[in-house]
PDB file of C-alpha atoms and ligand atoms in Angstrom:
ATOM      1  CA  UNK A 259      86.491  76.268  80.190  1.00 67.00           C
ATOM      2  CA  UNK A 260      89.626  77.592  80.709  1.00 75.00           C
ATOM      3  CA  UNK A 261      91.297  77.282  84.272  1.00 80.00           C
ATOM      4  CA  UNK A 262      90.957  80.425  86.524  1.00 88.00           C
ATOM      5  CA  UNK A 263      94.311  82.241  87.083  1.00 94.00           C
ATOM      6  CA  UNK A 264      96.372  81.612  90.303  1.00 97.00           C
ATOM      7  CA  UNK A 265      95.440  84.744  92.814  1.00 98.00           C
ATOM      8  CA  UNK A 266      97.952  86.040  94.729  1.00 98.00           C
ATOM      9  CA  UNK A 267      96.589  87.658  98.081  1.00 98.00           C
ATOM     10  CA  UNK A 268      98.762  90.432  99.376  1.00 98.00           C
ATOM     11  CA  UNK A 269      99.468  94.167 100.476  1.00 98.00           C
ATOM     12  CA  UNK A 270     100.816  95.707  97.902  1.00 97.00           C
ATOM     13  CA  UNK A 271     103.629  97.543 100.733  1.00 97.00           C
ATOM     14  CA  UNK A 272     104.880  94.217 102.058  1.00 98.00           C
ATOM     15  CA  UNK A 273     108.364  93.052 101.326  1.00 98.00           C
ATOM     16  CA  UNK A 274     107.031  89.793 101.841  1.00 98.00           C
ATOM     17  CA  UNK A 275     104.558  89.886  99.174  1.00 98.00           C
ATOM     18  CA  UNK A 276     107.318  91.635  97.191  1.00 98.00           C
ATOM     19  CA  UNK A 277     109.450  88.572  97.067  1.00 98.00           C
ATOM     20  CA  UNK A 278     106.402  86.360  95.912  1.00 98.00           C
ATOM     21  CA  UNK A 279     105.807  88.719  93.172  1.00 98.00           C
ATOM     22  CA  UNK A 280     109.127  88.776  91.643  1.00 98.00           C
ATOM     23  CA  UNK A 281     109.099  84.937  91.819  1.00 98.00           C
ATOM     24  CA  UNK A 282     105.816  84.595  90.022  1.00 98.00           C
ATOM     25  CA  UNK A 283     107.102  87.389  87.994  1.00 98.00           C
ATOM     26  CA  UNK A 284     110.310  85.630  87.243  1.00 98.00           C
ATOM     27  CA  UNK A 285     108.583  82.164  86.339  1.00 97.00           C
ATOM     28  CA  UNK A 286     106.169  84.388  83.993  1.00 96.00           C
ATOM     29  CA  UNK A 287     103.570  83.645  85.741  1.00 96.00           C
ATOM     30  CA  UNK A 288     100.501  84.979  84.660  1.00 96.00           C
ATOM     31  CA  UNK A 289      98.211  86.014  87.950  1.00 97.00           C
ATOM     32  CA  UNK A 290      95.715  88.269  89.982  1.00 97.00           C
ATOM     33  CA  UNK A 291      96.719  90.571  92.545  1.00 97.00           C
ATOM     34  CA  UNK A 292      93.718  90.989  94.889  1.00 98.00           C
ATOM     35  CA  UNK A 293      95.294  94.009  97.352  1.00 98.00           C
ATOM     36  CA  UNK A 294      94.063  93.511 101.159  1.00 98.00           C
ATOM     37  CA  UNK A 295      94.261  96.277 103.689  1.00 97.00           C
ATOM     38  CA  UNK A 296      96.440  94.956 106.554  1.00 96.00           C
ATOM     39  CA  UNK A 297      94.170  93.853 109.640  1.00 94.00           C
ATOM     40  CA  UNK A 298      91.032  93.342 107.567  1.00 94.00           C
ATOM     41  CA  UNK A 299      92.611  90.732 105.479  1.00 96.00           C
ATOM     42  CA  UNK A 300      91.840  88.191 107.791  1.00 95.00           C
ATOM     43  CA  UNK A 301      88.546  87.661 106.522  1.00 94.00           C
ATOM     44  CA  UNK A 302      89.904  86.844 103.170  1.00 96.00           C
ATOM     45  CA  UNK A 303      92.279  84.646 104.319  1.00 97.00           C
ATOM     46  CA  UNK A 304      89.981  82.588 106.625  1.00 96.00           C
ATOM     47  CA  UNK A 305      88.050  82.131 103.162  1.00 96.00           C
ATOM     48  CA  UNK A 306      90.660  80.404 101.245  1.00 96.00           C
ATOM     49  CA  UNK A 307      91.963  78.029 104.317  1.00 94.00           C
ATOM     50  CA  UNK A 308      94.492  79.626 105.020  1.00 96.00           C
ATOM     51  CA  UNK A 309      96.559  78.422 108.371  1.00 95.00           C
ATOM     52  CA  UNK A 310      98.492  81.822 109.502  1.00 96.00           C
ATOM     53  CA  UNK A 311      97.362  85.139 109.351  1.00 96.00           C
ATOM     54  CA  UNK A 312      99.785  86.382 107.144  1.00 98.00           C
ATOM     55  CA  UNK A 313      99.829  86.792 103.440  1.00 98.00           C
ATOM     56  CA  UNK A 314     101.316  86.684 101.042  1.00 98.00           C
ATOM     57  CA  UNK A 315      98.996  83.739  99.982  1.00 98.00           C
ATOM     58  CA  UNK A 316      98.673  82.181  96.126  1.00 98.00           C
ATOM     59  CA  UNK A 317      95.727  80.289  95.561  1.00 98.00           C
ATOM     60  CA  UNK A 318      95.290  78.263  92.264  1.00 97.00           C
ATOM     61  CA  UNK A 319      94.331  75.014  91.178  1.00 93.00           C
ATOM     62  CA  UNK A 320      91.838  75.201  94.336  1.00 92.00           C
ATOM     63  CA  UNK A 321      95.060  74.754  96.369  1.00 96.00           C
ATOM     64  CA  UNK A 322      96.490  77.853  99.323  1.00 98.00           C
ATOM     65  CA  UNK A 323     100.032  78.309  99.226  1.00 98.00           C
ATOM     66  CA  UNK A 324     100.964  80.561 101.936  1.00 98.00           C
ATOM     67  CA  UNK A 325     104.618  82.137 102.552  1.00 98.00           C
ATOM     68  CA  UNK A 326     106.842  84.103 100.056  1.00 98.00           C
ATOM     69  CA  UNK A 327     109.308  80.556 100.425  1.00 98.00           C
ATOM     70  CA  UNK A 328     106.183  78.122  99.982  1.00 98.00           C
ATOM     71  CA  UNK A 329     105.188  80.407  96.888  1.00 98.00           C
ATOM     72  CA  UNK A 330     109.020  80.076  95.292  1.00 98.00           C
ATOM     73  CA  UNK A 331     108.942  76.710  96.038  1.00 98.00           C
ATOM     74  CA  UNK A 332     105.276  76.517  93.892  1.00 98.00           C
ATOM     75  CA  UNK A 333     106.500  78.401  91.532  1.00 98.00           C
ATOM     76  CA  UNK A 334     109.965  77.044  90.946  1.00 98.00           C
ATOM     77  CA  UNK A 335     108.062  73.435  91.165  1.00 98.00           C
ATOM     78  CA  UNK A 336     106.108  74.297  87.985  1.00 97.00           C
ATOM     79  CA  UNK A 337     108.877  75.541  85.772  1.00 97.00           C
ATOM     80  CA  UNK A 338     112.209  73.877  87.065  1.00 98.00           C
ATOM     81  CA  UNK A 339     114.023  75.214  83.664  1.00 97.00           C
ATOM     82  CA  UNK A 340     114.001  78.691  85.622  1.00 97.00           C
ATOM     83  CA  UNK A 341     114.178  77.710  89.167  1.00 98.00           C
ATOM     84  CA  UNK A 342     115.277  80.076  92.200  1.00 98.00           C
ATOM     85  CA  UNK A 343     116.429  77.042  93.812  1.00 98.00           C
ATOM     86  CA  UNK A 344     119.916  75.768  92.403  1.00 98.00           C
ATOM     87  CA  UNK A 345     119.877  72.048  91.128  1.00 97.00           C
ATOM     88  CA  UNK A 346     123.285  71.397  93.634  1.00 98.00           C
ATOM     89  CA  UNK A 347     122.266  69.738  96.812  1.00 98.00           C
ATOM     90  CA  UNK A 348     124.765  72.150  98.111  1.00 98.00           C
ATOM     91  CA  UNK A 349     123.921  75.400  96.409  1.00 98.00           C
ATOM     92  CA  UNK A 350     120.650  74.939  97.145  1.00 98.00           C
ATOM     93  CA  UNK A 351     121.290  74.550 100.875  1.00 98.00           C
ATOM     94  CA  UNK A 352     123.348  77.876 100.497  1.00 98.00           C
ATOM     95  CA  UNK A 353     120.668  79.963  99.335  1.00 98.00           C
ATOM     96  CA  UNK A 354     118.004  78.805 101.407  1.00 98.00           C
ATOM     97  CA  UNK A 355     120.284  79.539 104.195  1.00 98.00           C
ATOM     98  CA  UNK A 356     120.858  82.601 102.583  1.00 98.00           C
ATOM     99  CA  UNK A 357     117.269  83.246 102.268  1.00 99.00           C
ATOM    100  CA  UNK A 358     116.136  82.252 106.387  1.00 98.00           C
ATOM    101  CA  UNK A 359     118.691  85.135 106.808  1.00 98.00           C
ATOM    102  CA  UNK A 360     117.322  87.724 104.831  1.00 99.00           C
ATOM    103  CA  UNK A 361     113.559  86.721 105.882  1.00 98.00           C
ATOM    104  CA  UNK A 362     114.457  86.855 109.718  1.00 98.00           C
ATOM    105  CA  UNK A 363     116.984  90.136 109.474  1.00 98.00           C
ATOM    106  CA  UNK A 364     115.793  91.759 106.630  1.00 98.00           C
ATOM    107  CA  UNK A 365     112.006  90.749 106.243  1.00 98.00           C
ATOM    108  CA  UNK A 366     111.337  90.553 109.857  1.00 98.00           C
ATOM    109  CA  UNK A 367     113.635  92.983 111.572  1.00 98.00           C
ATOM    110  CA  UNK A 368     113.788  96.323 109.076  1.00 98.00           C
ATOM    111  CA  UNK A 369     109.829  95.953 109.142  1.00 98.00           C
ATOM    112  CA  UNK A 370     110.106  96.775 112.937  1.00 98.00           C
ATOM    113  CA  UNK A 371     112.459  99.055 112.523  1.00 98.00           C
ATOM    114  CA  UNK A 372     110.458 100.642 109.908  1.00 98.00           C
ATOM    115  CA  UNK A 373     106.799 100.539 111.581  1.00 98.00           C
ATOM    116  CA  UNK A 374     108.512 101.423 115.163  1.00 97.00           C
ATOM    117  CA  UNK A 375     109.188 105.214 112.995  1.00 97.00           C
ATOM    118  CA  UNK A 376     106.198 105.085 110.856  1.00 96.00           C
ATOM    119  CA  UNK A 377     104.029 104.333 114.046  1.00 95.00           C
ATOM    120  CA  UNK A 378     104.785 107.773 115.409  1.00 93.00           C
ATOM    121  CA  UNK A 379     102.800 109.477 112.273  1.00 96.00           C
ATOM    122  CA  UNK A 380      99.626 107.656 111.733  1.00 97.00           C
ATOM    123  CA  UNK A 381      98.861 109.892 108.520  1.00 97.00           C
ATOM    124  CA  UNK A 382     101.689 108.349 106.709  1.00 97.00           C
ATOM    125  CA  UNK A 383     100.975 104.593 107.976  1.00 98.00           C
ATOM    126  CA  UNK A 384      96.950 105.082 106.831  1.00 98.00           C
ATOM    127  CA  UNK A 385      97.894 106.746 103.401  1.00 98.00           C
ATOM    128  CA  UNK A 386     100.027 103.904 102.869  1.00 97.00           C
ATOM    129  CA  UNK A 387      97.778 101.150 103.875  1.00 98.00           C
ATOM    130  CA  UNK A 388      94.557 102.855 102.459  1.00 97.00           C
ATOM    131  CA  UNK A 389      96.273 102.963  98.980  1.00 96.00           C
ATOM    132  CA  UNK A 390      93.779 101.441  96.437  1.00 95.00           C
ATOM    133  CA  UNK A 391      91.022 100.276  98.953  1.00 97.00           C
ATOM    134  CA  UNK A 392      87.674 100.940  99.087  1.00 96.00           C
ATOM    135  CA  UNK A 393      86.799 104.961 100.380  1.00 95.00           C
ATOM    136  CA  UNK A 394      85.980 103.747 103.773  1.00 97.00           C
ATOM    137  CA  UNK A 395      89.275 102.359 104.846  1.00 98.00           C
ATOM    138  CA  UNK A 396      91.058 105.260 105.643  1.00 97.00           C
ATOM    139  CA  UNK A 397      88.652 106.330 108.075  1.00 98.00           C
ATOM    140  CA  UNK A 398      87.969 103.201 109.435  1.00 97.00           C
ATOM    141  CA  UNK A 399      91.686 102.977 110.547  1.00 98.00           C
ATOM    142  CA  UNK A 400      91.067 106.717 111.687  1.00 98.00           C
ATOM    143  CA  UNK A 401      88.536 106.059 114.010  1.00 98.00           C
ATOM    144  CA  UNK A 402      89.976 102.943 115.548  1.00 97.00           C
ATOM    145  CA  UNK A 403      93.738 103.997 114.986  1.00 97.00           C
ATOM    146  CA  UNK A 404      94.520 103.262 118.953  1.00 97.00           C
ATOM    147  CA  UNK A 405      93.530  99.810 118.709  1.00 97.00           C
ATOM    148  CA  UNK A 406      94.769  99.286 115.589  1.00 96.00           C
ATOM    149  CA  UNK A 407      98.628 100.845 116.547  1.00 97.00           C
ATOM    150  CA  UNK A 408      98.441  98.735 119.458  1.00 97.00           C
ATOM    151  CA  UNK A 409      97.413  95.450 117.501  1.00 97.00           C
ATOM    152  CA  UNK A 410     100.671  96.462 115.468  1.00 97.00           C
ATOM    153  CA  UNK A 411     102.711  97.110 117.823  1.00 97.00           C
ATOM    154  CA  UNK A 412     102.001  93.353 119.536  1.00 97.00           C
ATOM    155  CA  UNK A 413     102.263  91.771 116.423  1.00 97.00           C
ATOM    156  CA  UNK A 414     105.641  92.825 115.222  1.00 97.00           C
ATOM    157  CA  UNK A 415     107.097  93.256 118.938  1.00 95.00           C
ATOM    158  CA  UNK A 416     107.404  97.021 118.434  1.00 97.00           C
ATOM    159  CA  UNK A 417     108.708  97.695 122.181  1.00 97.00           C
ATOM    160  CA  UNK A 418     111.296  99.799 122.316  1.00 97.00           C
ATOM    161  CA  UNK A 419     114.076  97.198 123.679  1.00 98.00           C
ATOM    162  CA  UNK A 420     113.097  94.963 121.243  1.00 98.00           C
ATOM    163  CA  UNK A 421     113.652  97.236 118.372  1.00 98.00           C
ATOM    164  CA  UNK A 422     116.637  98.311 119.453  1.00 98.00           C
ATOM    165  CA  UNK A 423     117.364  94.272 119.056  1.00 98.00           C
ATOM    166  CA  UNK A 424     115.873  94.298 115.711  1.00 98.00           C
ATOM    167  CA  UNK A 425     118.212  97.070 114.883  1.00 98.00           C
ATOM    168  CA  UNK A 426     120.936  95.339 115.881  1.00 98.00           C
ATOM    169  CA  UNK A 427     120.189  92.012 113.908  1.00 98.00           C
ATOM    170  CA  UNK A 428     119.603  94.250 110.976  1.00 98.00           C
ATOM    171  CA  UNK A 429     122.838  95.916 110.791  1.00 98.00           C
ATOM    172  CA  UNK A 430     124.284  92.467 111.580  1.00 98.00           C
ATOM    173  CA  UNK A 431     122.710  91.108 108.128  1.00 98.00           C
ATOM    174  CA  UNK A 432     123.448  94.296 106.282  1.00 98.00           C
ATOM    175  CA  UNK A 433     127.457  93.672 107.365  1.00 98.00           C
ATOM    176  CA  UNK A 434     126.841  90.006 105.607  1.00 98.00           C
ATOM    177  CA  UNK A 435     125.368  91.129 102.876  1.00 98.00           C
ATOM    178  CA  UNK A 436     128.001  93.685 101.808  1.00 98.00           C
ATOM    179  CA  UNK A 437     130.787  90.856 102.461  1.00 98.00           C
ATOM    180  CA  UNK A 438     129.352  88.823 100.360  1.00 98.00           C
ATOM    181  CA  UNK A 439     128.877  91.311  97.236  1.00 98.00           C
ATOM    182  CA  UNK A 440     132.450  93.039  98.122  1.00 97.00           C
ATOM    183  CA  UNK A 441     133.828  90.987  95.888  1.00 97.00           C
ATOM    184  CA  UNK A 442     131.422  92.472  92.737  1.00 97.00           C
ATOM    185  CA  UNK A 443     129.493  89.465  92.037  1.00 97.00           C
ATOM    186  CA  UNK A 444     125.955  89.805  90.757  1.00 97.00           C
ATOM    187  CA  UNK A 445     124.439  86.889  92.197  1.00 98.00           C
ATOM    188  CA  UNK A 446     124.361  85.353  95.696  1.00 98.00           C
ATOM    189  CA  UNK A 447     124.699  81.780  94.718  1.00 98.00           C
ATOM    190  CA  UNK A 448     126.158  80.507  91.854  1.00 96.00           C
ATOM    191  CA  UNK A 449     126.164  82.396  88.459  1.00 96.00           C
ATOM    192  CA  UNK A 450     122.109  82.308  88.399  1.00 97.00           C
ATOM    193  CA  UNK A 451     119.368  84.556  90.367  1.00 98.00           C
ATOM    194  CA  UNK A 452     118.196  82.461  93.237  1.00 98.00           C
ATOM    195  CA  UNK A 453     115.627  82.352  95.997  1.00 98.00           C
ATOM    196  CA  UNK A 454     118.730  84.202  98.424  1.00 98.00           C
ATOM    197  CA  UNK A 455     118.984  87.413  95.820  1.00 98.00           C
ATOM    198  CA  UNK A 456     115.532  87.912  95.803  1.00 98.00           C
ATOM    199  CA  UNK A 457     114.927  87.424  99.503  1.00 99.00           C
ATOM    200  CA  UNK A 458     118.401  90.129  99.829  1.00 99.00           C
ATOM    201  CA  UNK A 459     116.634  92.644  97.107  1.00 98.00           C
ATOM    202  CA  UNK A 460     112.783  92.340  98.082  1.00 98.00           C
ATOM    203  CA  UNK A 461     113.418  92.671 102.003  1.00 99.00           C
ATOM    204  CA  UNK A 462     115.472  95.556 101.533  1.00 98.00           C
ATOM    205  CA  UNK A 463     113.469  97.295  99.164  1.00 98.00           C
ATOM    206  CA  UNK A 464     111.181  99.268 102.124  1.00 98.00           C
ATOM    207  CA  UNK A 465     114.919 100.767 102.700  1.00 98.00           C
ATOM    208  CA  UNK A 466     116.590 101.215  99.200  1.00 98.00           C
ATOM    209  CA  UNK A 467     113.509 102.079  97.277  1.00 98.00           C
ATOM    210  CA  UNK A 468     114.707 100.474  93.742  1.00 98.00           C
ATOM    211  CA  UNK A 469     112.964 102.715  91.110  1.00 97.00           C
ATOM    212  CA  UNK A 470     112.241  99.002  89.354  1.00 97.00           C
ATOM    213  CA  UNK A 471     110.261  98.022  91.894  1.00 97.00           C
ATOM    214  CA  UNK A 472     106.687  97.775  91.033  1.00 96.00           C
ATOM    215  CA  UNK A 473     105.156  99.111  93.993  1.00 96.00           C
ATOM    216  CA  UNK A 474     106.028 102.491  94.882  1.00 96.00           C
ATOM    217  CA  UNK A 475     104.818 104.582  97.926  1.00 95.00           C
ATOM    218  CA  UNK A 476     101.755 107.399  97.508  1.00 95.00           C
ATOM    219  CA  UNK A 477     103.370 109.341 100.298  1.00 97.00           C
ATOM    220  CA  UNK A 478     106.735 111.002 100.930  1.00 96.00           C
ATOM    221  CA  UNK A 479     109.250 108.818 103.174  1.00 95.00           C
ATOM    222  CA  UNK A 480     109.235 110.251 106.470  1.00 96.00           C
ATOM    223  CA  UNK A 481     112.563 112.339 107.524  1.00 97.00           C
ATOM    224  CA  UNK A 482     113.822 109.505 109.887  1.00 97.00           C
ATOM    225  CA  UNK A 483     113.036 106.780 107.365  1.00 98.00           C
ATOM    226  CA  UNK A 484     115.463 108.708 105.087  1.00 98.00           C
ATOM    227  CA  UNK A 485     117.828 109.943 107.739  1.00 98.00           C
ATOM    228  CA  UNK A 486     118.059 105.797 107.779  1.00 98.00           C
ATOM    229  CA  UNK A 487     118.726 105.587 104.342  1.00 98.00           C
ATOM    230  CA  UNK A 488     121.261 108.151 104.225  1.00 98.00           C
ATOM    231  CA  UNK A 489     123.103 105.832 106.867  1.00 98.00           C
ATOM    232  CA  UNK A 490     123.313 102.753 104.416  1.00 98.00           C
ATOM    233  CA  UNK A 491     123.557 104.215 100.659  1.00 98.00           C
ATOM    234  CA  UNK A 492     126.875 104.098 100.270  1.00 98.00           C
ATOM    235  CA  UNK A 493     126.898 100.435 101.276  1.00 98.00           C
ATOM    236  CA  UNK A 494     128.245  97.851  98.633  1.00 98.00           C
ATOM    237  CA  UNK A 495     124.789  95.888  99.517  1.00 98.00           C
ATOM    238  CA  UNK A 496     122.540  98.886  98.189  1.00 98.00           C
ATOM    239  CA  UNK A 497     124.420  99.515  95.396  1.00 98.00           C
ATOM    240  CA  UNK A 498     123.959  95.502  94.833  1.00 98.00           C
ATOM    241  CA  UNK A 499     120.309  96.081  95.407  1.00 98.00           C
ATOM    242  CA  UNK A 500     119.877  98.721  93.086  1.00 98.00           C
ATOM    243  CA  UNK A 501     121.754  96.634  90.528  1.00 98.00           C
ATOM    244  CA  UNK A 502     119.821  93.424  91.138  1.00 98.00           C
ATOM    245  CA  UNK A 503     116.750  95.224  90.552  1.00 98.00           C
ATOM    246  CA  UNK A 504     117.530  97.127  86.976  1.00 98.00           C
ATOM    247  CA  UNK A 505     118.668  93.905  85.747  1.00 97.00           C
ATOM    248  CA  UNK A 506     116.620  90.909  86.784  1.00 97.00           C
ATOM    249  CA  UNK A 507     113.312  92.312  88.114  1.00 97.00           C
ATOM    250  CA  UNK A 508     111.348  90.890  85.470  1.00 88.00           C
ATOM    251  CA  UNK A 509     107.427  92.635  85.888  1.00 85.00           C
ATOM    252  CA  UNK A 510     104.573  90.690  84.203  1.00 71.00           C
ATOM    253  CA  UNK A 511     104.125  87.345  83.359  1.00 53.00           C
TER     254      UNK A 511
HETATM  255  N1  LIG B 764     107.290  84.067 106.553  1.00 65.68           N
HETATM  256  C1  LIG B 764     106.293  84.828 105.838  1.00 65.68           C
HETATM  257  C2  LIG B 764     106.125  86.192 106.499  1.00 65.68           C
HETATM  258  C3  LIG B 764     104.971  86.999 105.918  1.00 65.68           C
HETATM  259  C4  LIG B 764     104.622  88.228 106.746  1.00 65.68           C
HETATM  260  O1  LIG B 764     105.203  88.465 107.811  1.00 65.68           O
HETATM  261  N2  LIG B 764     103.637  89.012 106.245  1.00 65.68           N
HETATM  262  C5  LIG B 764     103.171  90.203 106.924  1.00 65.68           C
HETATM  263  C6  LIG B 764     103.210  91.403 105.975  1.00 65.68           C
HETATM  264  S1  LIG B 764     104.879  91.866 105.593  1.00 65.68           S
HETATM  265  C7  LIG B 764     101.712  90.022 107.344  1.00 65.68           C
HETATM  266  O2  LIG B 764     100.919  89.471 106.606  1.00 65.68           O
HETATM  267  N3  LIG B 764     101.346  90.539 108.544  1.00 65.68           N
HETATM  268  C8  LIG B 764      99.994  90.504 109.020  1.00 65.68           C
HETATM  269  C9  LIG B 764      99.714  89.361 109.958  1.00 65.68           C
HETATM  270  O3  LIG B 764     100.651  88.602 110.290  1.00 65.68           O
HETATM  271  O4  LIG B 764      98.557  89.239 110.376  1.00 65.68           O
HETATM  272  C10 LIG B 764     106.683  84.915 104.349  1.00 65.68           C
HETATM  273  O5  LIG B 764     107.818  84.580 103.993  1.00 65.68           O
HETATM  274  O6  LIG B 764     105.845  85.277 103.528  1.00 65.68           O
END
């Protein structure tokens, strides 16, 4: 009998998850998606062992990989002739660097940014997370959508001095990014995608959008979401973005 396929547990909004994807994507890795709703995933997750409460998680060969960097790492482990992490000691030290970076000030501190606007219209944040769940999701985040805000809001430090932080760490990485890509290279690291340019892309793709980019949103972005936007477009680091994605995001195994 043939082995199941590797599952990757995720929401299909998270950057995080995002940046999984494309790696599995990139290896050709043939896999299920099984979409969680954020806050009742937990139950899943205790199922297959996992340690943290995050996902995304990839479980095959009755092993739980859990992490976007633990998942590269898997996947780059299985099919070294394509992997995200360069074969120089150095290189590779470079782009996971690169990577912690992006995770902390992209992954991290845009999805504060982000939920600390979203937050203020619960509509958007339920049509968003209710995407492709079962019909009672929606109103089960209705009904408890105080406790569930607040649960939010202590999970990704949402208080207002602490966004402000986030904000500033953000537009920190952002500067870093376009310094690196002023010069019109197309790759990070080396002459070769790596773990760093998809870290760079994924994390910023609540921001930029990509129209490659698998997952798109049911609902319109809110006004201050792109009042944000309009602030970075003309960035050498979006335009990167948008070029990273129309030529190496590879969908399907
Ligand atoms: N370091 C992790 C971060 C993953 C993460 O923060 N995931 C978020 C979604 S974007 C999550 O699952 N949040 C729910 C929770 O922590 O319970 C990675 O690289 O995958």
């Amino acid at each position: 009998m043939a082995a199941p396929r590797p599952r990757l547990l995720e929401f299909s909004l998270s950057h995080f998850c995002e940046k999984a994807r494309w790696a599995l994507d990139h290896h050709r890795n043939q896999y299920d998606v099984v979409a969680l709703a954020p806050g009742l995933h937990r139950l899943a997750l205790r199922r297959v062992d996992a340690k943290a409460s995050w996902v995304p998680v990839l479980v095959a060969d009755g092993v739980t990989t859990q992490g976007s960097d633990a998942i590269i790492d898997w996947a780059d482990a299985r099919d070294p002739a394509r992997s995200l992490t360069p074969s120089d000691p150095a290189a590779a030290a470079e782009a996971r660097r690169l990577e912690q970076l992006f995770d902390d000030g992209f992954g991290r501190d845009l999805r504060a940014v982000l939920y600390a606007m979203l937050l203020e219209q619960p509509d958007v944040v339920i049509a968003l997370w209710a995407a492709g769940q079962p019909w009672w999701v929606g109103t089960f985040y209705r009904l408890l959508w105080s406790q569930v805000s607040l649960g939010l809001r202590k999970l990704y430090r949402l208080r207002p001095e602490r966004v402000a932080e986030a904000r500033a760490r953000f537009d920190a990485t952002f500067d870093e990014l376009d310094a690196l890509v002023s010069d019109g290279r197309r790759y990070l690291v080396g002459d070769t995608l790596s773990r760093a340019d998809l870290a760079a892309a994924a994390l910023l793709s609540p921001l930029v959008v990509p129209a490659e980019r698998p997952w798109q949103p049911n609902v319109p972005l809110t006004a201050d979401v792109v009042a944000m936007q309009d602030a970075y477009r003309s960035r050498p680091g979006w335009a990167w973005v948008e070029g990273l994605y129309r030529g190496d995001r590879l969908v399907g195994g």
